[in-house]
PDB file of C-alpha atoms in Angstrom:
ATOM      1  CA  MET A   1      81.841 121.371  94.684  1.00 62.00           C
ATOM      2  CA  HIS A   2      79.311 121.376  91.927  1.00 70.00           C
ATOM      3  CA  ILE A   3      78.229 124.740  90.434  1.00 80.00           C
ATOM      4  CA  VAL A   4      74.646 124.524  89.607  1.00 76.00           C
ATOM      5  CA  ASP A   5      73.054 125.298  86.225  1.00 79.00           C
ATOM      6  CA  GLY A   6      72.604 128.940  85.507  1.00 77.00           C
ATOM      7  CA  ALA A   7      75.009 130.101  88.344  1.00 79.00           C
ATOM      8  CA  VAL A   8      77.793 131.193  86.002  1.00 86.00           C
ATOM      9  CA  SER A   9      77.943 133.286  82.857  1.00 87.00           C
ATOM     10  CA  GLY A  10      77.877 131.913  79.231  1.00 89.00           C
ATOM     11  CA  PRO A  11      81.731 132.709  78.709  1.00 92.00           C
ATOM     12  CA  ILE A  12      82.735 130.812  81.855  1.00 92.00           C
ATOM     13  CA  VAL A  13      80.579 127.869  80.774  1.00 93.00           C
ATOM     14  CA  ALA A  14      82.160 128.009  77.284  1.00 95.00           C
ATOM     15  CA  ALA A  15      85.793 128.233  78.678  1.00 95.00           C
ATOM     16  CA  GLY A  16      85.151 125.407  81.094  1.00 94.00           C
ATOM     17  CA  ALA A  17      83.834 123.202  78.502  1.00 95.00           C
ATOM     18  CA  LEU A  18      86.619 123.976  75.994  1.00 97.00           C
ATOM     19  CA  LEU A  19      89.437 123.441  78.703  1.00 97.00           C
ATOM     20  CA  SER A  20      87.751 120.388  79.969  1.00 96.00           C
ATOM     21  CA  ALA A  21      87.582 118.876  76.490  1.00 97.00           C
ATOM     22  CA  GLY A  22      91.264 119.274  76.217  1.00 97.00           C
ATOM     23  CA  GLY A  23      91.991 117.712  79.556  1.00 97.00           C
ATOM     24  CA  ILE A  24      89.725 114.697  78.707  1.00 97.00           C
ATOM     25  CA  ALA A  25      91.491 114.232  75.266  1.00 96.00           C
ATOM     26  CA  LEU A  26      95.012 114.177  77.079  1.00 95.00           C
ATOM     27  CA  GLY A  27      93.504 111.980  79.863  1.00 95.00           C
ATOM     28  CA  LEU A  28      92.245 109.460  77.266  1.00 94.00           C
ATOM     29  CA  ARG A  29      95.660 109.321  75.631  1.00 93.00           C
ATOM     30  CA  ALA A  30      97.166 108.644  79.025  1.00 89.00           C
ATOM     31  CA  MET A  31      94.504 106.007  79.810  1.00 89.00           C
ATOM     32  CA  THR A  32      96.496 102.704  79.220  1.00 86.00           C
ATOM     33  CA  LEU A  33      94.729  99.318  79.460  1.00 87.00           C
ATOM     34  CA  ASP A  34      96.198  98.790  83.033  1.00 83.00           C
ATOM     35  CA  ARG A  35      94.847 102.042  84.276  1.00 85.00           C
ATOM     36  CA  ILE A  36      91.203 101.441  83.259  1.00 90.00           C
ATOM     37  CA  PRO A  37      90.234  99.300  86.348  1.00 90.00           C
ATOM     38  CA  THR A  38      91.917 101.859  88.715  1.00 86.00           C
ATOM     39  CA  ALA A  39      90.164 104.749  86.981  1.00 90.00           C
ATOM     40  CA  GLY A  40      86.969 102.944  87.277  1.00 92.00           C
ATOM     41  CA  VAL A  41      87.471 102.366  90.993  1.00 90.00           C
ATOM     42  CA  LEU A  42      88.408 106.037  91.579  1.00 90.00           C
ATOM     43  CA  ALA A  43      85.459 107.343  89.502  1.00 90.00           C
ATOM     44  CA  ALA A  44      83.214 105.255  91.759  1.00 89.00           C
ATOM     45  CA  SER A  45      84.788 106.557  94.818  1.00 87.00           C
ATOM     46  CA  PHE A  46      84.345 110.031  93.742  1.00 86.00           C
ATOM     47  CA  PHE A  47      80.717 109.299  92.909  1.00 84.00           C
ATOM     48  CA  VAL A  48      79.968 107.733  96.247  1.00 82.00           C
ATOM     49  CA  ALA A  49      81.986 110.248  98.346  1.00 79.00           C
ATOM     50  CA  SER A  50      80.088 113.278  96.775  1.00 75.00           C
ATOM     51  CA  LEU A  51      76.648 111.844  97.459  1.00 74.00           C
ATOM     52  CA  ILE A  52      76.646 113.429 100.764  1.00 70.00           C
ATOM     53  CA  HIS A  53      76.819 117.144 100.152  1.00 67.00           C
ATOM     54  CA  VAL A  54      75.983 120.395 101.780  1.00 66.00           C
ATOM     55  CA  PRO A  55      74.490 123.128  99.506  1.00 65.00           C
ATOM     56  CA  VAL A  56      76.411 126.475  99.846  1.00 62.00           C
ATOM     57  CA  GLY A  57      74.954 129.221  97.778  1.00 58.00           C
ATOM     58  CA  PRO A  58      75.147 128.413  94.045  1.00 53.00           C
ATOM     59  CA  SER A  59      77.594 125.564  94.872  1.00 57.00           C
ATOM     60  CA  SER A  60      77.885 122.654  97.243  1.00 63.00           C
ATOM     61  CA  VAL A  61      80.510 121.277  99.584  1.00 69.00           C
ATOM     62  CA  HIS A  62      81.413 117.504  99.878  1.00 74.00           C
ATOM     63  CA  LEU A  63      84.210 115.007  99.761  1.00 83.00           C
ATOM     64  CA  ILE A  64      85.716 114.373  96.190  1.00 88.00           C
ATOM     65  CA  LEU A  65      88.910 112.569  96.699  1.00 90.00           C
ATOM     66  CA  ASN A  66      90.376 114.298  93.622  1.00 92.00           C
ATOM     67  CA  GLY A  67      93.765 114.477  95.175  1.00 93.00           C
ATOM     68  CA  LEU A  68      94.038 110.718  95.323  1.00 93.00           C
ATOM     69  CA  ALA A  69      92.788 110.411  91.748  1.00 93.00           C
ATOM     70  CA  GLY A  70      95.564 112.834  90.562  1.00 93.00           C
ATOM     71  CA  LEU A  71      98.261 111.074  92.480  1.00 94.00           C
ATOM     72  CA  VAL A  72      97.185 107.717  91.120  1.00 90.00           C
ATOM     73  CA  LEU A  73      95.953 108.561  87.592  1.00 91.00           C
ATOM     74  CA  GLY A  74      97.669 111.785  86.383  1.00 91.00           C
ATOM     75  CA  TRP A  75      95.929 113.162  83.318  1.00 94.00           C
ATOM     76  CA  ALA A  76      93.748 110.103  83.258  1.00 93.00           C
ATOM     77  CA  ALA A  77      91.887 111.702  86.150  1.00 94.00           C
ATOM     78  CA  PHE A  78      90.142 114.023  83.742  1.00 97.00           C
ATOM     79  CA  PRO A  79      87.934 111.319  81.973  1.00 96.00           C
ATOM     80  CA  ALA A  80      87.474 109.396  85.260  1.00 95.00           C
ATOM     81  CA  LEU A  81      86.169 112.248  87.153  1.00 94.00           C
ATOM     82  CA  PHE A  82      84.050 113.477  84.166  1.00 95.00           C
ATOM     83  CA  VAL A  83      82.303 110.194  84.065  1.00 93.00           C
ATOM     84  CA  GLY A  84      81.421 110.504  87.789  1.00 91.00           C
ATOM     85  CA  LEU A  85      80.168 113.952  87.187  1.00 91.00           C
ATOM     86  CA  VAL A  86      77.983 113.007  84.197  1.00 92.00           C
ATOM     87  CA  LEU A  87      76.351 110.187  86.231  1.00 89.00           C
ATOM     88  CA  GLN A  88      75.677 112.523  89.128  1.00 86.00           C
ATOM     89  CA  ALA A  89      74.120 115.120  86.916  1.00 86.00           C
ATOM     90  CA  VAL A  90      71.949 112.641  85.068  1.00 85.00           C
ATOM     91  CA  PHE A  91      70.774 110.416  88.040  1.00 84.00           C
ATOM     92  CA  PHE A  92      70.686 112.943  90.884  1.00 78.00           C
ATOM     93  CA  GLY A  93      70.685 116.325  89.292  1.00 75.00           C
ATOM     94  CA  PHE A  94      73.939 117.314  91.044  1.00 76.00           C
ATOM     95  CA  GLY A  95      75.393 120.437  89.296  1.00 74.00           C
ATOM     96  CA  GLY A  96      73.849 120.225  85.878  1.00 80.00           C
ATOM     97  CA  VAL A  97      74.519 119.282  82.291  1.00 87.00           C
ATOM     98  CA  THR A  98      75.331 122.762  80.970  1.00 90.00           C
ATOM     99  CA  VAL A  99      78.012 123.316  83.698  1.00 91.00           C
ATOM    100  CA  LEU A 100      79.735 119.864  83.277  1.00 92.00           C
ATOM    101  CA  GLY A 101      82.708 121.518  81.744  1.00 94.00           C
ATOM    102  CA  ILE A 102      83.457 123.995  84.404  1.00 93.00           C
ATOM    103  CA  ASN A 103      82.766 121.390  87.134  1.00 92.00           C
ATOM    104  CA  THR A 104      85.039 118.911  85.510  1.00 95.00           C
ATOM    105  CA  LEU A 105      87.800 121.518  85.182  1.00 95.00           C
ATOM    106  CA  ALA A 106      87.309 122.603  88.807  1.00 93.00           C
ATOM    107  CA  ILE A 107      87.756 119.088  90.109  1.00 94.00           C
ATOM    108  CA  ALA A 108      90.156 117.390  87.553  1.00 96.00           C
ATOM    109  CA  LEU A 109      92.619 120.120  87.006  1.00 96.00           C
ATOM    110  CA  PRO A 110      93.744 120.418  90.583  1.00 96.00           C
ATOM    111  CA  ALA A 111      93.941 116.718  90.707  1.00 96.00           C
ATOM    112  CA  VAL A 112      96.368 116.718  87.615  1.00 96.00           C
ATOM    113  CA  LEU A 113      98.468 119.524  89.225  1.00 96.00           C
ATOM    114  CA  ILE A 114      98.782 117.864  92.581  1.00 96.00           C
ATOM    115  CA  GLY A 115      99.675 114.582  91.077  1.00 93.00           C
ATOM    116  CA  ALA A 116     102.540 116.185  88.850  1.00 93.00           C
ATOM    117  CA  ALA A 117     103.901 118.037  91.923  1.00 94.00           C
ATOM    118  CA  LEU A 118     103.822 115.196  94.588  1.00 94.00           C
ATOM    119  CA  ARG A 119     103.932 111.924  92.759  1.00 91.00           C
ATOM    120  CA  PRO A 120     107.753 111.903  92.321  1.00 90.00           C
ATOM    121  CA  LEU A 121     108.218 112.910  95.974  1.00 93.00           C
ATOM    122  CA  ILE A 122     105.868 110.029  97.159  1.00 93.00           C
ATOM    123  CA  ALA A 123     107.677 107.684  94.853  1.00 87.00           C
ATOM    124  CA  GLY A 124     110.984 108.306  96.665  1.00 86.00           C
ATOM    125  CA  ALA A 125     109.599 108.317 100.196  1.00 89.00           C
ATOM    126  CA  GLY A 126     109.131 105.916 102.877  1.00 89.00           C
ATOM    127  CA  PRO A 127     105.396 104.778 103.928  1.00 87.00           C
ATOM    128  CA  ALA A 128     105.105 107.387 106.674  1.00 92.00           C
ATOM    129  CA  ARG A 129     106.346 110.337 104.637  1.00 94.00           C
ATOM    130  CA  ALA A 130     104.294 109.119 101.705  1.00 94.00           C
ATOM    131  CA  ALA A 131     101.193 109.424 103.769  1.00 95.00           C
ATOM    132  CA  VAL A 132     102.000 112.822 104.846  1.00 96.00           C
ATOM    133  CA  LEU A 133     102.583 113.793 101.341  1.00 96.00           C
ATOM    134  CA  GLY A 134      99.282 112.198 100.330  1.00 95.00           C
ATOM    135  CA  GLY A 135      97.509 114.149 103.095  1.00 96.00           C
ATOM    136  CA  ILE A 136      98.942 117.295 101.819  1.00 97.00           C
ATOM    137  CA  GLY A 137      97.871 116.426  98.272  1.00 96.00           C
ATOM    138  CA  GLY A 138      94.386 115.613  99.270  1.00 95.00           C
ATOM    139  CA  ALA A 139      93.868 118.772 101.144  1.00 95.00           C
ATOM    140  CA  GLY A 140      95.600 120.839  98.557  1.00 95.00           C
ATOM    141  CA  ALA A 141      93.557 119.474  95.721  1.00 95.00           C
ATOM    142  CA  LEU A 142      90.290 120.327  97.574  1.00 91.00           C
ATOM    143  CA  ALA A 143      91.610 123.771  98.287  1.00 90.00           C
ATOM    144  CA  LEU A 144      92.538 124.383  94.656  1.00 93.00           C
ATOM    145  CA  THR A 145      88.990 123.165  93.557  1.00 91.00           C
ATOM    146  CA  GLY A 146      87.624 125.683  95.951  1.00 86.00           C
ATOM    147  CA  VAL A 147      89.659 128.463  94.388  1.00 89.00           C
ATOM    148  CA  VAL A 148      88.560 127.475  90.915  1.00 90.00           C
ATOM    149  CA  ILE A 149      84.895 127.428  91.892  1.00 86.00           C
ATOM    150  CA  ALA A 150      85.182 130.684  93.646  1.00 84.00           C
ATOM    151  CA  ALA A 151      87.069 132.293  90.623  1.00 88.00           C
ATOM    152  CA  ALA A 152      84.301 131.071  88.317  1.00 88.00           C
ATOM    153  CA  LEU A 153      81.777 132.612  90.432  1.00 84.00           C
ATOM    154  CA  ALA A 154      83.579 135.927  90.933  1.00 86.00           C
ATOM    155  CA  LEU A 155      84.193 136.295  87.285  1.00 87.00           C
ATOM    156  CA  THR A 156      80.583 135.913  86.505  1.00 85.00           C
ATOM    157  CA  GLY A 157      79.671 139.152  88.310  1.00 79.00           C
ATOM    158  CA  ALA A 158      80.215 141.230  91.498  1.00 73.00           C
ATOM    159  CA  GLY A 159      76.913 139.998  92.951  1.00 74.00           C
ATOM    160  CA  PHE A 160      78.598 136.545  93.262  1.00 73.00           C
ATOM    161  CA  VAL A 161      81.662 137.642  95.156  1.00 81.00           C
ATOM    162  CA  PRO A 162      80.046 137.025  98.608  1.00 82.00           C
ATOM    163  CA  ALA A 163      79.082 133.576  97.557  1.00 74.00           C
ATOM    164  CA  ALA A 164      82.579 132.935  96.347  1.00 74.00           C
ATOM    165  CA  LYS A 165      83.963 133.843  99.583  1.00 80.00           C
ATOM    166  CA  LEU A 166      81.396 131.520 101.327  1.00 79.00           C
ATOM    167  CA  VAL A 167      82.475 128.636  99.142  1.00 74.00           C
ATOM    168  CA  LEU A 168      86.145 129.094 100.113  1.00 79.00           C
ATOM    169  CA  VAL A 169      85.402 129.208 103.714  1.00 82.00           C
ATOM    170  CA  ALA A 170      83.074 126.412 103.729  1.00 78.00           C
ATOM    171  CA  HIS A 171      85.824 124.180 102.162  1.00 77.00           C
ATOM    172  CA  LEU A 172      88.275 124.714 105.138  1.00 84.00           C
ATOM    173  CA  PRO A 173      86.655 121.864 107.458  1.00 85.00           C
ATOM    174  CA  VAL A 174      86.324 119.480 104.451  1.00 85.00           C
ATOM    175  CA  MET A 175      90.024 119.816 103.622  1.00 89.00           C
ATOM    176  CA  VAL A 176      90.962 118.276 106.894  1.00 90.00           C
ATOM    177  CA  ILE A 177      88.712 115.267 106.307  1.00 89.00           C
ATOM    178  CA  GLU A 178      89.886 114.929 102.714  1.00 91.00           C
ATOM    179  CA  GLY A 179      93.633 115.177 103.770  1.00 94.00           C
ATOM    180  CA  LEU A 180      93.364 112.452 106.375  1.00 95.00           C
ATOM    181  CA  LEU A 181      91.516 110.011 103.988  1.00 93.00           C
ATOM    182  CA  THR A 182      93.937 110.621 101.252  1.00 95.00           C
ATOM    183  CA  ALA A 183      96.847 110.134 103.625  1.00 96.00           C
ATOM    184  CA  ALA A 184      95.481 106.830 104.775  1.00 95.00           C
ATOM    185  CA  ALA A 185      94.859 105.735 101.183  1.00 93.00           C
ATOM    186  CA  VAL A 186      98.412 106.710  99.981  1.00 94.00           C
ATOM    187  CA  GLY A 187      99.986 105.204 103.059  1.00 93.00           C
ATOM    188  CA  LEU A 188      98.214 101.765 102.406  1.00 93.00           C
ATOM    189  CA  LEU A 189      99.041 101.871  98.639  1.00 89.00           C
ATOM    190  CA  HIS A 190     102.707 102.693  99.344  1.00 89.00           C
ATOM    191  CA  ARG A 191     103.006  99.670 101.646  1.00 88.00           C
ATOM    192  CA  VAL A 192     101.189  97.231  99.352  1.00 87.00           C
ATOM    193  CA  ARG A 193     102.047  98.549  95.906  1.00 82.00           C
ATOM    194  CA  PRO A 194     105.085 100.902  96.219  1.00 78.00           C
ATOM    195  CA  ASP A 195     105.841 100.180  92.590  1.00 74.00           C
ATOM    196  CA  LEU A 196     102.569 101.999  91.547  1.00 70.00           C
ATOM    197  CA  PHE A 197     103.970 105.328  92.426  1.00 76.00           C
ATOM    198  CA  THR A 198     107.397 104.578  90.995  1.00 71.00           C
ATOM    199  CA  ALA A 199     105.929 103.769  87.664  1.00 61.00           C
ATOM    200  CA  LEU A 200     103.688 106.710  87.677  1.00 56.00           C
ATOM    201  CA  ALA A 201     106.608 109.023  88.554  1.00 53.00           C
ATOM    202  CA  THR A 202     108.428 107.908  85.363  1.00 46.00           C
ATOM    203  CA  SER A 203     105.348 107.903  83.120  1.00 47.00           C
TER     204      SER A 203
END
């Protein structure tokens, strides 16, 4: 899910940085004190989940749990996931420093969109239906991340179109795993803290 340094053009890097900065600013405004511990846990989960990754051309494929982050944090997923990406780039060289913006955008924007679309539905659902919706959100967020990564590669130049297609195909099996994990997490949260999704749905 990481684009490596030098893989995309300057305009794509600049656009990603600008849009991510806006998302992080909105996320910091939404980061209330009671959300900080949750954001830290989800940032750590993202960091650990993506340590096992498979290089695919100029990108890589791995679990990211961004659907869960979006369902729980909303816009606050932007700074939480950004912190995880910075630590990965600095300590392990995943992705790179110059592409932090586009990588953050590719992972956090789908999280926010999925959260906005499904959080109200989860709040009004029973535990079983909430788990199903969570699974859809987990798989959907990963799919959208693949689309953003593929679009960034394709817009860089025609030579990257085959790599963009490969990235999309490689995400398919990971979507299934991501969906199952997110379904389990949302089902558990809905049972032990149903008020969490109700509060988020009205925030």
